[in-house]
Amino acid sequence: MLMLNQTDLTPASFILNGIPGLEDVHMWISFPFCSMYAVAVVGNCGLLYLIRYEDSLHRTMYYFLAMLSLTDLVMCTTTIPKALCIFWFHLKEISFNECLVQMFFIYTSTGMESGVLMLMALDRYVAICYPLRYSTILTNPVLAKVGLATFLRVVLLVIPLTFIIKRLPYCRGNILHHTYCDHMSVAKLSCGNIKVNVIYGLMVALLIGGFDILCITISYTMILRAVVSLSSADARQKAFSTCTAHICAIVFSYSPAFFCFFSHRFGGHTVPPSCHIIVANIYLLLPPTMNPIVYGVKTKQIRDCVIRIFSSSKDIKSHSI
């Protein structure tokens, strides 16, 4: 009997079909995608510029925000340009190795998003519960260490994901009904045993998302206890207001993530594939779009910096005239 080499069952490329059932309206769907992506790029680049050049923003909270902005840029840039190429130019082909690289960056950036949100929750906990020791606890070296540890945690967990996908034999075609290379969507094209992929994917979700959600929940429980114990209503309101933007970022990130996670595993045939894929794209696009807007509106220091920059530019124009 002829034995097939593993490479014979590895496709040279995949075909990303976009959103199944909505092919006729791909062009219309592309407009909100493109608009949100443009806002995400401009907003996050603007935040990174402000944090880099404004001395008043050289603080731990804003360094965490810079990490979040950089992660958001990677997260949306990894997927949205390719999705727009599918919608606009019908460029659906992606090589097998490019698919693995895209998958790596998608899961690394989403894992970092979760990790940075967790670090920001710990930052708010220290700022509210230990305000006098805040600058001595969260020093720049500590910030660098926790940021590096969060990054390494994600990378070390995501790298095996690409290897267990690469080892699979593929004999069920090469058409992916998606806009990007999703781990389980690729695995389901295999004719091999994908039990390891299912178990490891669940384990990564629990070790990253589950752990981070637990830390965020504990942090905000302690924050709530500290704030409620304050005697002044103004002090309570001020303490809560420092957490508003972060809570919004958590909602924007975890709401679509929960939907994707549970619908993919427990939704069965009750959730239409088109709905699942749209929400999966929103999961990668909504946080990068909304985070700069929320932090720009809710954070007084950032708002003041933006107003000052626009005011100074107006003054320069008036003097030149």
GROMACS .gro file of C-alpha atoms in nm:
model
  321
    1MET     CA    1   0.000   0.000   0.000
    2LEU     CA    2   0.133   0.341  -0.095
    3MET     CA    3   0.225   0.552   0.212
    4LEU     CA    4   0.167   0.924   0.172
    5ASN     CA    5   0.422   1.168   0.309
    6GLN     CA    6   0.292   1.424   0.562
    7THR     CA    7   0.385   1.703   0.319
    8ASP     CA    8   0.157   1.548   0.057
    9LEU     CA    9  -0.138   1.617   0.286
   10THR     CA   10  -0.037   1.976   0.363
   11PRO     CA   11  -0.207   2.228   0.132
   12ALA     CA   12   0.008   2.490  -0.034
   13SER     CA   13  -0.256   2.750   0.044
   14PHE     CA   14  -0.603   2.810   0.184
   15ILE     CA   15  -0.892   3.001   0.029
   16LEU     CA   16  -1.054   3.247   0.270
   17ASN     CA   17  -1.414   3.273   0.156
   18GLY     CA   18  -1.509   3.567   0.377
   19ILE     CA   19  -1.850   3.563   0.543
   20PRO     CA   20  -2.056   3.266   0.417
   21GLY     CA   21  -2.406   3.351   0.298
   22LEU     CA   22  -2.328   3.721   0.274
   23GLU     CA   23  -2.102   3.720  -0.032
   24ASP     CA   24  -2.338   3.955  -0.219
   25VAL     CA   25  -2.304   4.225   0.047
   26HIS     CA   26  -1.931   4.193   0.111
   27MET     CA   27  -1.878   4.536  -0.042
   28TRP     CA   28  -2.128   4.696   0.199
   29ILE     CA   29  -1.983   4.511   0.498
   30SER     CA   30  -1.638   4.640   0.405
   31PHE     CA   31  -1.731   5.007   0.468
   32PRO     CA   32  -1.783   4.981   0.847
   33PHE     CA   33  -1.480   4.750   0.867
   34CYS     CA   34  -1.264   5.002   0.681
   35SER     CA   35  -1.397   5.299   0.882
   36MET     CA   36  -1.340   5.127   1.215
   37TYR     CA   37  -0.991   5.018   1.110
   38ALA     CA   38  -0.901   5.374   1.009
   39VAL     CA   39  -1.025   5.507   1.345
   40ALA     CA   40  -0.829   5.233   1.525
   41VAL     CA   41  -0.503   5.312   1.346
   42VAL     CA   42  -0.531   5.690   1.385
   43GLY     CA   43  -0.655   5.671   1.745
   44ASN     CA   44  -0.394   5.426   1.871
   45CYS     CA   45  -0.108   5.594   1.685
   46GLY     CA   46  -0.228   5.924   1.835
   47LEU     CA   47  -0.227   5.775   2.186
   48LEU     CA   48   0.123   5.635   2.138
   49TYR     CA   49   0.242   5.975   2.014
   50LEU     CA   50   0.094   6.156   2.313
   51ILE     CA   51   0.237   5.910   2.565
   52ARG     CA   52   0.579   5.927   2.400
   53TYR     CA   53   0.612   6.306   2.382
   54GLU     CA   54   0.395   6.444   2.666
   55ASP     CA   55   0.587   6.451   2.994
   56SER     CA   56   0.264   6.461   3.196
   57LEU     CA   57   0.175   6.115   3.060
   58HIS     CA   58   0.503   5.951   3.161
   59ARG     CA   59   0.334   5.751   3.437
   60THR     CA   60   0.266   5.382   3.494
   61MET     CA   61  -0.102   5.399   3.399
   62TYR     CA   62  -0.019   5.549   3.059
   63TYR     CA   63   0.266   5.307   2.996
   64PHE     CA   64   0.012   5.027   3.035
   65LEU     CA   65  -0.216   5.218   2.798
   66ALA     CA   66   0.070   5.239   2.546
   67MET     CA   67   0.106   4.858   2.570
   68LEU     CA   68  -0.267   4.826   2.506
   69SER     CA   69  -0.254   5.060   2.205
   70LEU     CA   70   0.041   4.876   2.051
   71THR     CA   71  -0.136   4.543   2.104
   72ASP     CA   72  -0.455   4.681   1.948
   73LEU     CA   73  -0.266   4.798   1.640
   74VAL     CA   74  -0.114   4.453   1.588
   75MET     CA   75  -0.447   4.280   1.655
   76CYS     CA   76  -0.650   4.467   1.394
   77THR     CA   77  -0.370   4.502   1.137
   78THR     CA   78  -0.315   4.125   1.138
   79THR     CA   79  -0.668   4.057   1.010
   80ILE     CA   80  -0.857   4.359   0.871
   81PRO     CA   81  -0.638   4.444   0.566
   82LYS     CA   82  -0.669   4.084   0.447
   83ALA     CA   83  -1.046   4.091   0.507
   84LEU     CA   84  -1.072   4.410   0.300
   85CYS     CA   85  -0.873   4.246   0.020
   86ILE     CA   86  -1.127   3.963   0.022
   87PHE     CA   87  -1.423   4.203   0.018
   88TRP     CA   88  -1.287   4.447  -0.241
   89PHE     CA   89  -1.055   4.253  -0.474
   90HIS     CA   90  -1.153   3.887  -0.413
   91LEU     CA   91  -0.793   3.812  -0.311
   92LYS     CA   92  -0.887   3.507  -0.108
   93GLU     CA   93  -0.574   3.294  -0.126
   94ILE     CA   94  -0.334   3.273   0.168
   95SER     CA   95  -0.036   3.036   0.179
   96PHE     CA   96  -0.017   2.771   0.449
   97ASN     CA   97   0.281   2.937   0.619
   98GLU     CA   98   0.122   3.282   0.598
   99CYS     CA   99  -0.186   3.130   0.759
  100LEU     CA  100   0.024   2.999   1.049
  101VAL     CA  101   0.195   3.337   1.091
  102GLN     CA  102  -0.140   3.517   1.091
  103MET     CA  103  -0.276   3.269   1.344
  104PHE     CA  104   0.027   3.324   1.570
  105PHE     CA  105  -0.012   3.703   1.567
  106ILE     CA  106  -0.391   3.686   1.618
  107TYR     CA  107  -0.367   3.470   1.929
  108THR     CA  108  -0.057   3.647   2.061
  109SER     CA  109  -0.222   3.990   2.031
  110THR     CA  110  -0.556   3.878   2.179
  111GLY     CA  111  -0.369   3.710   2.465
  112MET     CA  112  -0.167   4.027   2.522
  113GLU     CA  113  -0.488   4.233   2.514
  114SER     CA  114  -0.626   4.021   2.796
  115GLY     CA  115  -0.297   4.030   2.987
  116VAL     CA  116  -0.260   4.408   2.963
  117LEU     CA  117  -0.620   4.460   3.079
  118MET     CA  118  -0.535   4.242   3.379
  119LEU     CA  119  -0.222   4.449   3.452
  120MET     CA  120  -0.426   4.769   3.425
  121ALA     CA  121  -0.674   4.629   3.679
  122LEU     CA  122  -0.384   4.561   3.918
  123ASP     CA  123  -0.259   4.915   3.853
  124ARG     CA  124  -0.599   5.059   3.950
  125TYR     CA  125  -0.603   4.836   4.260
  126VAL     CA  126  -0.265   4.966   4.379
  127ALA     CA  127  -0.356   5.327   4.292
  128ILE     CA  128  -0.682   5.320   4.489
  129CYS     CA  129  -0.598   5.084   4.777
  130TYR     CA  130  -0.233   5.192   4.832
  131PRO     CA  131  -0.213   5.549   4.694
  132LEU     CA  132   0.083   5.655   4.911
  133ARG     CA  133   0.292   5.354   4.801
  134TYR     CA  134   0.183   5.359   4.437
  135SER     CA  135   0.504   5.514   4.299
  136THR     CA  136   0.726   5.281   4.503
  137ILE     CA  137   0.536   4.961   4.416
  138LEU     CA  138   0.486   5.015   4.043
  139THR     CA  139   0.829   5.140   3.940
  140ASN     CA  140   0.958   5.136   3.582
  141PRO     CA  141   1.166   4.817   3.639
  142VAL     CA  142   0.859   4.641   3.784
  143LEU     CA  143   0.654   4.762   3.488
  144ALA     CA  144   0.912   4.623   3.242
  145LYS     CA  145   0.924   4.287   3.423
  146VAL     CA  146   0.546   4.233   3.440
  147GLY     CA  147   0.507   4.345   3.077
  148LEU     CA  148   0.778   4.102   2.963
  149ALA     CA  149   0.634   3.821   3.176
  150THR     CA  150   0.288   3.877   3.024
  151PHE     CA  151   0.431   3.872   2.673
  152LEU     CA  152   0.637   3.557   2.732
  153ARG     CA  153   0.339   3.380   2.890
  154VAL     CA  154   0.133   3.439   2.576
  155VAL     CA  155   0.409   3.353   2.328
  156LEU     CA  156   0.504   3.030   2.506
  157LEU     CA  157   0.141   2.918   2.506
  158VAL     CA  158   0.063   3.022   2.146
  159ILE     CA  159   0.373   2.876   1.974
  160PRO     CA  160   0.264   2.512   2.033
  161LEU     CA  161  -0.074   2.603   1.880
  162THR     CA  162   0.091   2.660   1.542
  163PHE     CA  163   0.289   2.335   1.566
  164ILE     CA  164  -0.013   2.118   1.645
  165ILE     CA  165  -0.192   2.274   1.347
  166LYS     CA  166   0.108   2.214   1.119
  167ARG     CA  167   0.133   1.844   1.213
  168LEU     CA  168  -0.222   1.767   1.095
  169PRO     CA  169  -0.295   1.599   0.761
  170TYR     CA  170  -0.543   1.793   0.545
  171CYS     CA  171  -0.768   1.608   0.302
  172ARG     CA  172  -1.101   1.792   0.331
  173GLY     CA  173  -1.023   2.069   0.089
  174ASN     CA  174  -0.858   2.404   0.148
  175ILE     CA  175  -1.160   2.638   0.164
  176LEU     CA  176  -1.197   2.829   0.492
  177HIS     CA  177  -1.533   2.993   0.548
  178HIS     CA  178  -1.379   3.281   0.738
  179THR     CA  179  -1.199   3.611   0.687
  180TYR     CA  180  -0.885   3.497   0.870
  181CYS     CA  181  -0.709   3.178   0.980
  182ASP     CA  182  -0.895   3.073   1.292
  183HIS     CA  183  -0.741   2.781   1.479
  184MET     CA  184  -1.045   2.553   1.493
  185SER     CA  185  -1.166   2.647   1.144
  186VAL     CA  186  -0.831   2.530   1.003
  187ALA     CA  187  -0.825   2.219   1.225
  188LYS     CA  188  -1.168   2.111   1.101
  189LEU     CA  189  -1.027   2.081   0.748
  190SER     CA  190  -0.805   1.801   0.872
  191CYS     CA  191  -0.887   1.433   0.831
  192GLY     CA  192  -0.672   1.353   1.136
  193ASN     CA  193  -0.753   1.346   1.506
  194ILE     CA  194  -0.802   1.705   1.629
  195LYS     CA  195  -0.872   1.614   1.991
  196VAL     CA  196  -0.533   1.755   2.094
  197ASN     CA  197  -0.618   2.084   1.918
  198VAL     CA  198  -0.953   2.109   2.097
  199ILE     CA  199  -0.805   2.033   2.441
  200TYR     CA  200  -0.500   2.256   2.399
  201GLY     CA  201  -0.708   2.544   2.260
  202LEU     CA  202  -0.936   2.521   2.563
  203MET     CA  203  -0.637   2.503   2.796
  204VAL     CA  204  -0.482   2.817   2.642
  205ALA     CA  205  -0.814   3.003   2.676
  206LEU     CA  206  -0.835   2.907   3.043
  207LEU     CA  207  -0.470   2.979   3.125
  208ILE     CA  208  -0.483   3.323   2.962
  209GLY     CA  209  -0.842   3.446   2.960
  210GLY     CA  210  -0.960   3.254   3.268
  211PHE     CA  211  -0.660   3.360   3.480
  212ASP     CA  212  -0.684   3.723   3.368
  213ILE     CA  213  -1.058   3.743   3.435
  214LEU     CA  214  -1.002   3.597   3.782
  215CYS     CA  215  -0.733   3.859   3.858
  216ILE     CA  216  -0.953   4.141   3.724
  217THR     CA  217  -1.249   4.021   3.933
  218ILE     CA  218  -1.039   4.002   4.251
  219SER     CA  219  -0.885   4.345   4.183
  220TYR     CA  220  -1.221   4.514   4.135
  221THR     CA  221  -1.367   4.337   4.439
  222MET     CA  222  -1.089   4.485   4.650
  223ILE     CA  223  -1.130   4.824   4.480
  224LEU     CA  224  -1.505   4.820   4.549
  225ARG     CA  225  -1.447   4.740   4.915
  226ALA     CA  226  -1.192   5.023   4.945
  227VAL     CA  227  -1.412   5.277   4.766
  228VAL     CA  228  -1.726   5.193   4.963
  229SER     CA  229  -1.536   5.243   5.287
  230LEU     CA  230  -1.452   5.604   5.192
  231SER     CA  231  -1.651   5.854   5.396
  232SER     CA  232  -1.668   6.128   5.132
  233ALA     CA  233  -1.908   6.095   4.839
  234ASP     CA  234  -1.675   6.309   4.624
  235ALA     CA  235  -1.383   6.080   4.704
  236ARG     CA  236  -1.588   5.774   4.608
  237GLN     CA  237  -1.696   5.933   4.280
  238LYS     CA  238  -1.338   6.036   4.197
  239ALA     CA  239  -1.210   5.686   4.272
  240PHE     CA  240  -1.478   5.525   4.055
  241SER     CA  241  -1.416   5.772   3.772
  242THR     CA  242  -1.052   5.661   3.744
  243CYS     CA  243  -1.177   5.309   3.663
  244THR     CA  244  -1.449   5.400   3.410
  245ALA     CA  245  -1.233   5.386   3.097
  246HIS     CA  246  -1.076   5.057   3.202
  247ILE     CA  247  -1.414   4.897   3.273
  248CYS     CA  248  -1.532   5.005   2.926
  249ALA     CA  249  -1.220   4.849   2.772
  250ILE     CA  250  -1.293   4.523   2.956
  251VAL     CA  251  -1.653   4.519   2.828
  252PHE     CA  252  -1.544   4.591   2.468
  253SER     CA  253  -1.285   4.314   2.478
  254TYR     CA  254  -1.448   4.033   2.673
  255SER     CA  255  -1.812   4.060   2.554
  256PRO     CA  256  -1.746   3.947   2.192
  257ALA     CA  257  -1.477   3.708   2.320
  258PHE     CA  258  -1.728   3.528   2.543
  259PHE     CA  259  -1.977   3.507   2.258
  260CYS     CA  260  -1.717   3.358   2.022
  261PHE     CA  261  -1.590   3.113   2.283
  262PHE     CA  262  -1.928   2.975   2.392
  263SER     CA  263  -2.102   2.983   2.053
  264HIS     CA  264  -1.810   2.801   1.890
  265ARG     CA  265  -1.814   2.522   2.148
  266PHE     CA  266  -2.176   2.502   2.265
  267GLY     CA  267  -2.378   2.689   2.002
  268GLY     CA  268  -2.383   2.399   1.760
  269HIS     CA  269  -2.610   2.478   1.465
  270THR     CA  270  -2.815   2.738   1.655
  271VAL     CA  271  -2.575   3.024   1.572
  272PRO     CA  272  -2.548   3.098   1.196
  273PRO     CA  273  -2.188   3.082   1.064
  274SER     CA  274  -2.220   3.436   0.928
  275CYS     CA  275  -2.311   3.568   1.275
  276HIS     CA  276  -2.021   3.385   1.435
  277ILE     CA  277  -1.771   3.521   1.181
  278ILE     CA  278  -1.900   3.879   1.207
  279VAL     CA  279  -1.872   3.870   1.586
  280ALA     CA  280  -1.524   3.713   1.556
  281ASN     CA  281  -1.417   4.011   1.344
  282ILE     CA  282  -1.583   4.255   1.584
  283TYR     CA  283  -1.384   4.090   1.864
  284LEU     CA  284  -1.063   4.185   1.683
  285LEU     CA  285  -1.181   4.529   1.566
  286LEU     CA  286  -1.403   4.677   1.837
  287PRO     CA  287  -1.144   4.712   2.118
  288PRO     CA  288  -0.880   4.881   1.895
  289THR     CA  289  -1.148   5.120   1.767
  290MET     CA  290  -1.314   5.209   2.096
  291ASN     CA  291  -1.022   5.207   2.343
  292PRO     CA  292  -0.859   5.531   2.213
  293ILE     CA  293  -1.199   5.703   2.202
  294VAL     CA  294  -1.295   5.596   2.555
  295TYR     CA  295  -0.958   5.685   2.707
  296GLY     CA  296  -0.948   6.013   2.514
  297VAL     CA  297  -1.291   6.115   2.644
  298LYS     CA  298  -1.276   5.972   2.998
  299THR     CA  299  -0.915   6.052   3.091
  300LYS     CA  300  -0.867   6.418   3.180
  301GLN     CA  301  -0.489   6.423   3.128
  302ILE     CA  302  -0.518   6.284   2.773
  303ARG     CA  303  -0.809   6.515   2.694
  304ASP     CA  304  -0.611   6.817   2.817
  305CYS     CA  305  -0.309   6.719   2.606
  306VAL     CA  306  -0.521   6.688   2.293
  307ILE     CA  307  -0.689   7.025   2.358
  308ARG     CA  308  -0.350   7.189   2.420
  309ILE     CA  309  -0.205   7.050   2.095
  310PHE     CA  310  -0.503   7.171   1.890
  311SER     CA  311  -0.497   7.510   2.065
  312SER     CA  312  -0.127   7.559   1.997
  313SER     CA  313  -0.171   7.461   1.631
  314LYS     CA  314  -0.452   7.717   1.596
  315ASP     CA  315  -0.231   7.983   1.754
  316ILE     CA  316   0.052   7.903   1.512
  317LYS     CA  317  -0.185   7.930   1.215
  318SER     CA  318  -0.327   8.262   1.337
  319HIS     CA  319   0.022   8.408   1.385
  320SER     CA  320   0.130   8.291   1.040
  321ILE     CA  321  -0.172   8.465   0.886
   0.00000   0.00000   0.00000
